[in-house]
CSV table of C-alpha atoms and ligand atoms in Angstrom, one decimal:
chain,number,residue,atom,x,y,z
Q,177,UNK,CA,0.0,0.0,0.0
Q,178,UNK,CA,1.3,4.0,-0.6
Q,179,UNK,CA,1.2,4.5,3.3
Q,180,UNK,CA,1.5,8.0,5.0
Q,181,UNK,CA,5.2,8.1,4.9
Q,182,UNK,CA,5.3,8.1,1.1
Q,183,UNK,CA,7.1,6.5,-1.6
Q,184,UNK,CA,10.3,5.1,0.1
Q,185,UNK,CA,10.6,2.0,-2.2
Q,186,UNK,CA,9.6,-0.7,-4.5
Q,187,UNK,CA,9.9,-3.3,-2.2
Q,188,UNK,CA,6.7,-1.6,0.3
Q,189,UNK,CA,4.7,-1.5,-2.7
Q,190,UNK,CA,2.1,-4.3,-3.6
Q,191,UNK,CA,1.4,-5.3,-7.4
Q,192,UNK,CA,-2.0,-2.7,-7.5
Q,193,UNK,CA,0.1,0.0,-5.9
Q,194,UNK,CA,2.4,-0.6,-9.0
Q,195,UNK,CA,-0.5,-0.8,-11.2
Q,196,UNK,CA,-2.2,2.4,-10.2
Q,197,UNK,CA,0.5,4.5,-10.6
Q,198,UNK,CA,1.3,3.7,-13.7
Q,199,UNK,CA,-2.5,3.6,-15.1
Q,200,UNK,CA,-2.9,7.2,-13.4
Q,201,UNK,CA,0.6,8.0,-15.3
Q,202,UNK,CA,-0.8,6.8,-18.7
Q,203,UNK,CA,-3.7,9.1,-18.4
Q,204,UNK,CA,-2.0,11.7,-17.3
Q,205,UNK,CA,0.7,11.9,-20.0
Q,206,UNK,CA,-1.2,13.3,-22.7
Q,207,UNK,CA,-2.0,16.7,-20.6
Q,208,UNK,CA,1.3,16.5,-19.7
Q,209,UNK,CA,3.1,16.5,-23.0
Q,210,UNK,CA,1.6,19.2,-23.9
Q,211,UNK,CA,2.7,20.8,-20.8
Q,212,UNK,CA,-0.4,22.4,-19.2
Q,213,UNK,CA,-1.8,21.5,-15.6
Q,214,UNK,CA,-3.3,18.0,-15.3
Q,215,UNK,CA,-5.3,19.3,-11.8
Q,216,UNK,CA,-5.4,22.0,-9.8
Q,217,UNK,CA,-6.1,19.4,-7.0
Q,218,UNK,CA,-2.7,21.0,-5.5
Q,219,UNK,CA,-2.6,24.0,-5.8
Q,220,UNK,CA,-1.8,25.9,-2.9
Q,221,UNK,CA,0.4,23.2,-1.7
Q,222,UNK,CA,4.2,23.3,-1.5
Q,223,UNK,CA,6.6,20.1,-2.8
Q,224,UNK,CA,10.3,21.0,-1.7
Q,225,UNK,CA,13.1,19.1,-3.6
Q,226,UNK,CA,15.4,18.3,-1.0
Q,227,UNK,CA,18.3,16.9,-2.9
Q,228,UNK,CA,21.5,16.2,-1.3
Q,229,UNK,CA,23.0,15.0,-4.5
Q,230,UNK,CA,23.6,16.5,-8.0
Q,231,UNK,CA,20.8,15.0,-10.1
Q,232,UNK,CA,20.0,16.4,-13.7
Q,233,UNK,CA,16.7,14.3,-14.5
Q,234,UNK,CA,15.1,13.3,-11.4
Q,235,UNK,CA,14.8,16.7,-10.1
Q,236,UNK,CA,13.9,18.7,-12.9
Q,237,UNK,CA,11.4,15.9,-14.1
Q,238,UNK,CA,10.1,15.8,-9.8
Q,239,UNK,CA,9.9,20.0,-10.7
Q,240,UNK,CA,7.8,19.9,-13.9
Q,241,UNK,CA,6.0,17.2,-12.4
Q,242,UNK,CA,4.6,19.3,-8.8
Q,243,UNK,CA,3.9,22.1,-11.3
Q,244,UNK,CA,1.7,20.2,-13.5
Q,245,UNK,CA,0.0,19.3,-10.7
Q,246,UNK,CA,-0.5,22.7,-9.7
Q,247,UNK,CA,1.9,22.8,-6.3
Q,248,UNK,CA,4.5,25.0,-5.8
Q,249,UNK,CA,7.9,24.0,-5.9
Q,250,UNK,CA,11.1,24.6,-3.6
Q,251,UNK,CA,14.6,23.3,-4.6
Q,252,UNK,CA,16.8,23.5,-1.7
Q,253,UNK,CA,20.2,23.3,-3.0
Q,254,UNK,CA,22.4,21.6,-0.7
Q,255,UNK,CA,25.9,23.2,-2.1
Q,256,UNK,CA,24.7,26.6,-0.4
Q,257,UNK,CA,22.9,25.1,2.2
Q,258,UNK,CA,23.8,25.3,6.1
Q,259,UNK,CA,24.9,21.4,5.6
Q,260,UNK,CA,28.3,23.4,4.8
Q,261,UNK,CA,28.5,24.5,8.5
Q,262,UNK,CA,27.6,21.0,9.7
Q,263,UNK,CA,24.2,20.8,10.1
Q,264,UNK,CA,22.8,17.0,10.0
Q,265,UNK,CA,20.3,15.9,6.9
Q,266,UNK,CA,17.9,15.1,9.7
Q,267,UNK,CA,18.0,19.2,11.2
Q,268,UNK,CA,17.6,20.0,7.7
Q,269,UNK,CA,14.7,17.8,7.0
Q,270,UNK,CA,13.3,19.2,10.3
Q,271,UNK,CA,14.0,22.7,9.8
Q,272,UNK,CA,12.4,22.6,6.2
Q,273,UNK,CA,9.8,21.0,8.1
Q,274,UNK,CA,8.1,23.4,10.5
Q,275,UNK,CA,7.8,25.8,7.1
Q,276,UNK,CA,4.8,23.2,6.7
Q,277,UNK,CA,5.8,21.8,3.0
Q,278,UNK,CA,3.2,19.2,1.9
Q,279,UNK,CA,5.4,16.4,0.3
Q,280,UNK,CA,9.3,16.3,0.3
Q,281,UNK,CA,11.3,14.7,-2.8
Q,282,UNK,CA,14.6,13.0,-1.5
Q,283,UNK,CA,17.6,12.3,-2.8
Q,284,UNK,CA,20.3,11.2,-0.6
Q,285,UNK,CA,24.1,9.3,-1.0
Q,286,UNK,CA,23.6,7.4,1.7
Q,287,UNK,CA,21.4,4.1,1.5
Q,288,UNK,CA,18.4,3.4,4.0
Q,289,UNK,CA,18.4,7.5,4.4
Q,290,UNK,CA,14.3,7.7,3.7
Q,291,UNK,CA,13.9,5.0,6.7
Q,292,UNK,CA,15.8,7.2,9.0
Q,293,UNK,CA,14.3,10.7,7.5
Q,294,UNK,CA,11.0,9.1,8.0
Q,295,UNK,CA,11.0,7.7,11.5
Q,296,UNK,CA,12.0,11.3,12.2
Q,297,UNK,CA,9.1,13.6,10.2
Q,298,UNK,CA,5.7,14.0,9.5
Q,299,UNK,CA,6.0,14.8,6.2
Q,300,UNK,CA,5.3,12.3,3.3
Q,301,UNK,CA,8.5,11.5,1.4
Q,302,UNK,CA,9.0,10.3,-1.8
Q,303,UNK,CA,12.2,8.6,-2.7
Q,304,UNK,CA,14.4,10.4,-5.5
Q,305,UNK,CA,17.1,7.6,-4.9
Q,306,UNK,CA,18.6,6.6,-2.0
Q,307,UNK,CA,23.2,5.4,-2.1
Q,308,UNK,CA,22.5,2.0,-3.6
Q,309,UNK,CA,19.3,1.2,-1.8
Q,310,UNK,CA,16.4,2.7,-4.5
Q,311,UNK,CA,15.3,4.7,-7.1
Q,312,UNK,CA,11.4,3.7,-6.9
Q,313,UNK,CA,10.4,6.6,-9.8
Q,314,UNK,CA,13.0,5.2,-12.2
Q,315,UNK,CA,11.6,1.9,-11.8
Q,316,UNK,CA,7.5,3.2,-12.0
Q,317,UNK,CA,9.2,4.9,-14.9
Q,318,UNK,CA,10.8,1.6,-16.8
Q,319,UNK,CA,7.9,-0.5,-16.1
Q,320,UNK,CA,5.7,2.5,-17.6
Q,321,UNK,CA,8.2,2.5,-20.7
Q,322,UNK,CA,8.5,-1.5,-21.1
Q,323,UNK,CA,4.2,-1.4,-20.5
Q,324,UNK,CA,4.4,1.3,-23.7
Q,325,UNK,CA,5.8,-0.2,-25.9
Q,326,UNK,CA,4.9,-4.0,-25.2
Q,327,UNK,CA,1.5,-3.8,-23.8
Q,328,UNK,CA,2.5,-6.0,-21.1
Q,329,UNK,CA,5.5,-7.2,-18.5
Q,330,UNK,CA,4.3,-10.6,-17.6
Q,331,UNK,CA,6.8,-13.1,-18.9
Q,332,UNK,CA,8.8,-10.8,-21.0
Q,333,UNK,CA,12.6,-11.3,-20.4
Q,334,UNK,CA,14.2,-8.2,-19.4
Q,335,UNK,CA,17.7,-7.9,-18.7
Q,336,UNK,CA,19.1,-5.7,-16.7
Q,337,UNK,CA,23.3,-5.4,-17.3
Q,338,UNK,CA,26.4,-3.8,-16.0
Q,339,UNK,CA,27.2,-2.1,-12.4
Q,340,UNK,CA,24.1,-4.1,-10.5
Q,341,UNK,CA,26.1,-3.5,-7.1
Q,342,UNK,CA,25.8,-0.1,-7.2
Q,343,UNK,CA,22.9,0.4,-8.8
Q,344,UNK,CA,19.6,1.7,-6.6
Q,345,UNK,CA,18.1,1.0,-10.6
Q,346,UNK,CA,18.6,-1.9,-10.5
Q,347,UNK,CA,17.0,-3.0,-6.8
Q,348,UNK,CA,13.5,-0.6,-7.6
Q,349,UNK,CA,13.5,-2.7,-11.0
Q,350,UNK,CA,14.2,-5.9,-9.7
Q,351,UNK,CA,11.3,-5.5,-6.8
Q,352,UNK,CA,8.7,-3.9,-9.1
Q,353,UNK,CA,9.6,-5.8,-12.9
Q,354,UNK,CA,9.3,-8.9,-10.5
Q,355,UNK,CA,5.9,-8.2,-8.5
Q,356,UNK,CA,4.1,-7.5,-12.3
Q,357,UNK,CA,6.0,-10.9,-13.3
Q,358,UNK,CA,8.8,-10.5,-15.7
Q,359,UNK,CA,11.8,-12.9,-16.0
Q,360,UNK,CA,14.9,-10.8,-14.9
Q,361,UNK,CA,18.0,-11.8,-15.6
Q,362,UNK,CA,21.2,-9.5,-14.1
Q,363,UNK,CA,24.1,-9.8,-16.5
Q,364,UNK,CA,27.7,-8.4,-14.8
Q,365,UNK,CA,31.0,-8.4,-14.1
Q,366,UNK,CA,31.4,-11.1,-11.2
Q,367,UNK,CA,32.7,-8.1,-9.0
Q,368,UNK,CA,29.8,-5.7,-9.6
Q,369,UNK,CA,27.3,-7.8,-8.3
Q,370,UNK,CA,26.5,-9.5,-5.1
Q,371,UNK,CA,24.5,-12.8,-3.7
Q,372,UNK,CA,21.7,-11.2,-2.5
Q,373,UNK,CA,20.6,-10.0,-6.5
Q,374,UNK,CA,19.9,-13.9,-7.2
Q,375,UNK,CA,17.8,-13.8,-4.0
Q,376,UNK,CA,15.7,-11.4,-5.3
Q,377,UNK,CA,14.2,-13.5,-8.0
Q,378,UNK,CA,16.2,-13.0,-10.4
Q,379,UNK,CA,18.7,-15.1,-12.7
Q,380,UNK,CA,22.2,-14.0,-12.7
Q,381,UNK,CA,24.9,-14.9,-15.1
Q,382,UNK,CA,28.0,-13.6,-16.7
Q,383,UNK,CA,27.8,-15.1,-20.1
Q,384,UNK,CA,26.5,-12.4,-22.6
Q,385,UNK,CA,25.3,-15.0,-24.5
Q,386,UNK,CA,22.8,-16.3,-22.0
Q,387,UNK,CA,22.4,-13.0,-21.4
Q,388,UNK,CA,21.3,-11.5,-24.2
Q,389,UNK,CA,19.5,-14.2,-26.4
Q,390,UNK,CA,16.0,-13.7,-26.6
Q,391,UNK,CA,15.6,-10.5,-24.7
Q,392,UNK,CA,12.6,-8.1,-24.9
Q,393,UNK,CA,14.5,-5.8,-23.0
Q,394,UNK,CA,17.7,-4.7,-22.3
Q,395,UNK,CA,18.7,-2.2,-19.4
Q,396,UNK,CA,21.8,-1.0,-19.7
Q,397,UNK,CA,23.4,0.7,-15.6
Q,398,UNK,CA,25.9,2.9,-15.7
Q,399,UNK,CA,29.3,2.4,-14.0
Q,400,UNK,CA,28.9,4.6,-11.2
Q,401,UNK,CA,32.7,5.0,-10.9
Q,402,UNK,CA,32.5,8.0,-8.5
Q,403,UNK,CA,31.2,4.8,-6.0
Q,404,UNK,CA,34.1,2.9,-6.5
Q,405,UNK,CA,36.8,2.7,-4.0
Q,406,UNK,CA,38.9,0.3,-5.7
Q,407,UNK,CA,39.1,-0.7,-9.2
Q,408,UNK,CA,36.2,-4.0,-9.6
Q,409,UNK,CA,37.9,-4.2,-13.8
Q,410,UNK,CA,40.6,-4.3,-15.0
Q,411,UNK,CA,40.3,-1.5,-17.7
Q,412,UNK,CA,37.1,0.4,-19.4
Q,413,UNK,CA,38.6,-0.9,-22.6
Q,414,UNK,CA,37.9,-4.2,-21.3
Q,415,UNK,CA,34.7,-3.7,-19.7
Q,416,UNK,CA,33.1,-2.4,-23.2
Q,417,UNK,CA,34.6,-4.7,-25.3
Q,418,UNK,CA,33.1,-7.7,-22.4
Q,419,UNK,CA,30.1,-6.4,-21.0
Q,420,UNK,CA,29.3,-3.5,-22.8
Q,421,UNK,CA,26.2,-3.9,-25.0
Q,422,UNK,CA,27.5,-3.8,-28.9
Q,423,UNK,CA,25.4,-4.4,-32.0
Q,424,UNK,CA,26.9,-8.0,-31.9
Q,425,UNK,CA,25.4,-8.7,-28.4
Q,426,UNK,CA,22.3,-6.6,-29.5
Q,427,UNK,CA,21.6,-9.5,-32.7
Q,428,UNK,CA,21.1,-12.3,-30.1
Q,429,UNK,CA,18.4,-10.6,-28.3
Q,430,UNK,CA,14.0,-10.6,-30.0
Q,431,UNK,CA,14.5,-8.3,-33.4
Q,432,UNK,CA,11.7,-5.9,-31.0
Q,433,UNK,CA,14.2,-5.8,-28.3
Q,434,UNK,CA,13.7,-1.7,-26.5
Q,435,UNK,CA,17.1,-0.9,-25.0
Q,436,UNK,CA,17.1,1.4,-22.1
Q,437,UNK,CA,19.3,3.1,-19.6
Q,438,UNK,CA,18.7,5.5,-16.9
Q,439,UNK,CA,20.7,7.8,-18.1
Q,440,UNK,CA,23.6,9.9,-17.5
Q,441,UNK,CA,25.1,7.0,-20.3
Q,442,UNK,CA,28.6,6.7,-20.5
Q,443,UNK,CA,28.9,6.8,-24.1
Q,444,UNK,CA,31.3,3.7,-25.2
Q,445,UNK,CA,31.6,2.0,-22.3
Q,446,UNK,CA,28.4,0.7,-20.9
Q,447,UNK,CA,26.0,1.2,-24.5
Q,448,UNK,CA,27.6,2.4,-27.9
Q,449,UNK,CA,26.1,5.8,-29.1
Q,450,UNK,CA,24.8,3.9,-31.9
Q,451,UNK,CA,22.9,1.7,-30.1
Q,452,UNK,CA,22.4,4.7,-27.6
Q,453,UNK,CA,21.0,6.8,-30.9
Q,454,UNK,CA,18.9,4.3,-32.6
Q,455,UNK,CA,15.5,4.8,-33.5
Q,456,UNK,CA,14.5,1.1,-33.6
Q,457,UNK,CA,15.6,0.2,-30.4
Q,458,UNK,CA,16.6,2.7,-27.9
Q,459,UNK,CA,13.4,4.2,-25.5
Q,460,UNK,CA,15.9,6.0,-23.5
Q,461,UNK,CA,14.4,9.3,-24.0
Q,462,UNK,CA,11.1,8.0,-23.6
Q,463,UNK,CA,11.5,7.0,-20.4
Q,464,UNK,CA,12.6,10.4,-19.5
Q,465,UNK,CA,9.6,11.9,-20.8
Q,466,UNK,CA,7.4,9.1,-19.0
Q,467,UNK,CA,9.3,9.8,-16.0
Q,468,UNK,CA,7.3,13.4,-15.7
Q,469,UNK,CA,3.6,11.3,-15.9
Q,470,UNK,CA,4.9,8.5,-13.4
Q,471,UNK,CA,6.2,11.6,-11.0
Q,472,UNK,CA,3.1,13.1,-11.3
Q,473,UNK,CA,1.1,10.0,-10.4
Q,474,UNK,CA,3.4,9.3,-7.7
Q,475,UNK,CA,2.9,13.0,-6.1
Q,476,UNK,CA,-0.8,12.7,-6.8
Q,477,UNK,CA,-1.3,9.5,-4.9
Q,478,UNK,CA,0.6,10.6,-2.5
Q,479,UNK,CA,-0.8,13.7,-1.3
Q,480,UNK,CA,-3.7,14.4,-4.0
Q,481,UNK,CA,-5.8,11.7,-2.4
Q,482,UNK,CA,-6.0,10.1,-6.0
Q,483,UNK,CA,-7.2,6.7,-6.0
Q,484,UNK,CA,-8.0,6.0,-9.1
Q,485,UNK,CA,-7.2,7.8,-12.7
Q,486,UNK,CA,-7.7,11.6,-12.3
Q,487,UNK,CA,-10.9,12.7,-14.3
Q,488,UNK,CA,-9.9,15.4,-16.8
P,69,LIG,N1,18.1,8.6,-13.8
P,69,LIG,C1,18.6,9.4,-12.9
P,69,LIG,O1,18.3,9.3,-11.7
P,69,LIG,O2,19.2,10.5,-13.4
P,69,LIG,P1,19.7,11.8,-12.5
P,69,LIG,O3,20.8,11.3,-11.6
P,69,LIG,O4,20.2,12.8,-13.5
P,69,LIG,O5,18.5,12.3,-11.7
């Protein structure tokens, strides 16, 4: 169920929780590419973005998203924030707090952050990514892309390849791909990915033929080398040419196959900018564009009291 707390991740969420969301999101997309207000259910209501970490999609997508809904939107930027003179995230949260916002958007470094924040406010969160715990909106957002353009998720093979361990992506994909009942296979480097992945119903493997053959969907992760304390390859050269997705690895998967990422790509390493480019395959920038409905629908059912499709 979406509780009182929020949207902290996948995992809290049942399979109609999932399913709402995303239906709300569907109907709400065509007001929203066009860019006027979906509701004015919000309006007088204030959303802060309280992002502790440099983000160029999620925040400006969680920004469009409040507006459309009619809220207002503050972006507390932490770089000229008091967290310079030492101030906790919890003060912080607190302090923003008593100003009486109605939803805050989180984005934190530090996994588990949104279970700590929300033992301590009142405050519905909803999760903008949390270290390498979750990214719930990225993965509403993939399942609304995948639902796009394949009408469906049940059974569908999607593969989800390159830096799981560090990937909050890949954990909010993983809990909500598997709840709707897709066959998730991780494909990575035996050092960027841990037991616990295979745990989570999905099948791991480090051939990128098994990988690959057959897939409906590919998701590409992004080495998140700024999380890296010490080198898990031997050399990006190596990495590409191994476990990088290639138009050779791309000719084993379902001639459909949709390629996606969750963007910011490193071009050449992880995906090839042709593959990256392509009109026939890659959705990646229609997941960003999807990811301003889902954000919408997540901020609706969170505060807007939507339980069901808004009525335009
Ligand atoms: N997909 C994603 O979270 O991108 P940003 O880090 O730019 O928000």
């Amino acid at each position: 169920m979406i509780s009182e707390r929020g949207i902290i991740g996948l995992k809290d969420l049942d399979r109609g929780d999932i399913e709402r969301i995303v239906d709300t999101a569907f109907s709400l997309r065509q007001t929203s590419l066009k860019g006027g207000k979906a509701t004015p259910s919000l309006m007088g209501q204030t959303v802060v973005n309280l992002f502790f970490e440099a983000s160029t999609r999620t925040k400006t997508s969680f920004e469009i998203a409040a507006k459309r809904l009619s809220a207002n939107v503050v972006n507390f930027s932490y770089g000229s924030s008091s967290i310079a003179k030492g101030e906790t995230t919890i003060d912080t949260a607190r302090n923003i707090e008593s100003m009486k916002p109605a939803l805050f958007v989180i984005r934190h470094a530090s996994s588990g952050v949104m279970e700590l924040l929300s033992k301590h406010l009142h405050t519905p969160i909803i999760s903008a990514g949390d270290g390498t715990n979750e990214h719930p909106t990225q993965g509403l957002l993939d399942i609304m892309t995948i639902m796009d353009e394949k009408k469906r998720i049940d059974g569908l093979k999607v593969v989800i390849a390159g830096d799981i361990y560090h990937s909050r992506v890949a954990r909010s994909d993983i809990y909500g791909m598997g709840k709707l009942g897709a066959k998730v296979s991780f494909f990575s480097p035996p050092t960027l990915i841990t037991d616990d992945f295979a745990s989570l119903g999905a099948t791991v493997t480090y051939d990128a033929q098994e990988a690959f053959t057959d897939a409906d969907v590919i998701i590409m992760l992004r080495i998140q080398l700024e999380r890296q304390k010490t080198g898990l390859f031997p050399s990006t050269r190596e990495y590409a040419r191994i476990f990088g997705l290639n138009e050779q690895k791309l000719g084993l998967a379902r001639p459909d196959v949709i390629v996606m990422h969750p963007g910011p790509i490193n071009r050449g390493l992880e995906l090839s900018s042709c593959i990256a480019d392509s009109a026939a395959h890659s959705r990646i920038m229609r997941q960003v564009e999807n990811g301003v409905s889902v954000r919408m629908s997540a901020i609706y059912h969170t505060i807007g009291g939507g339980h069901g499709p808004i009525d335009h």
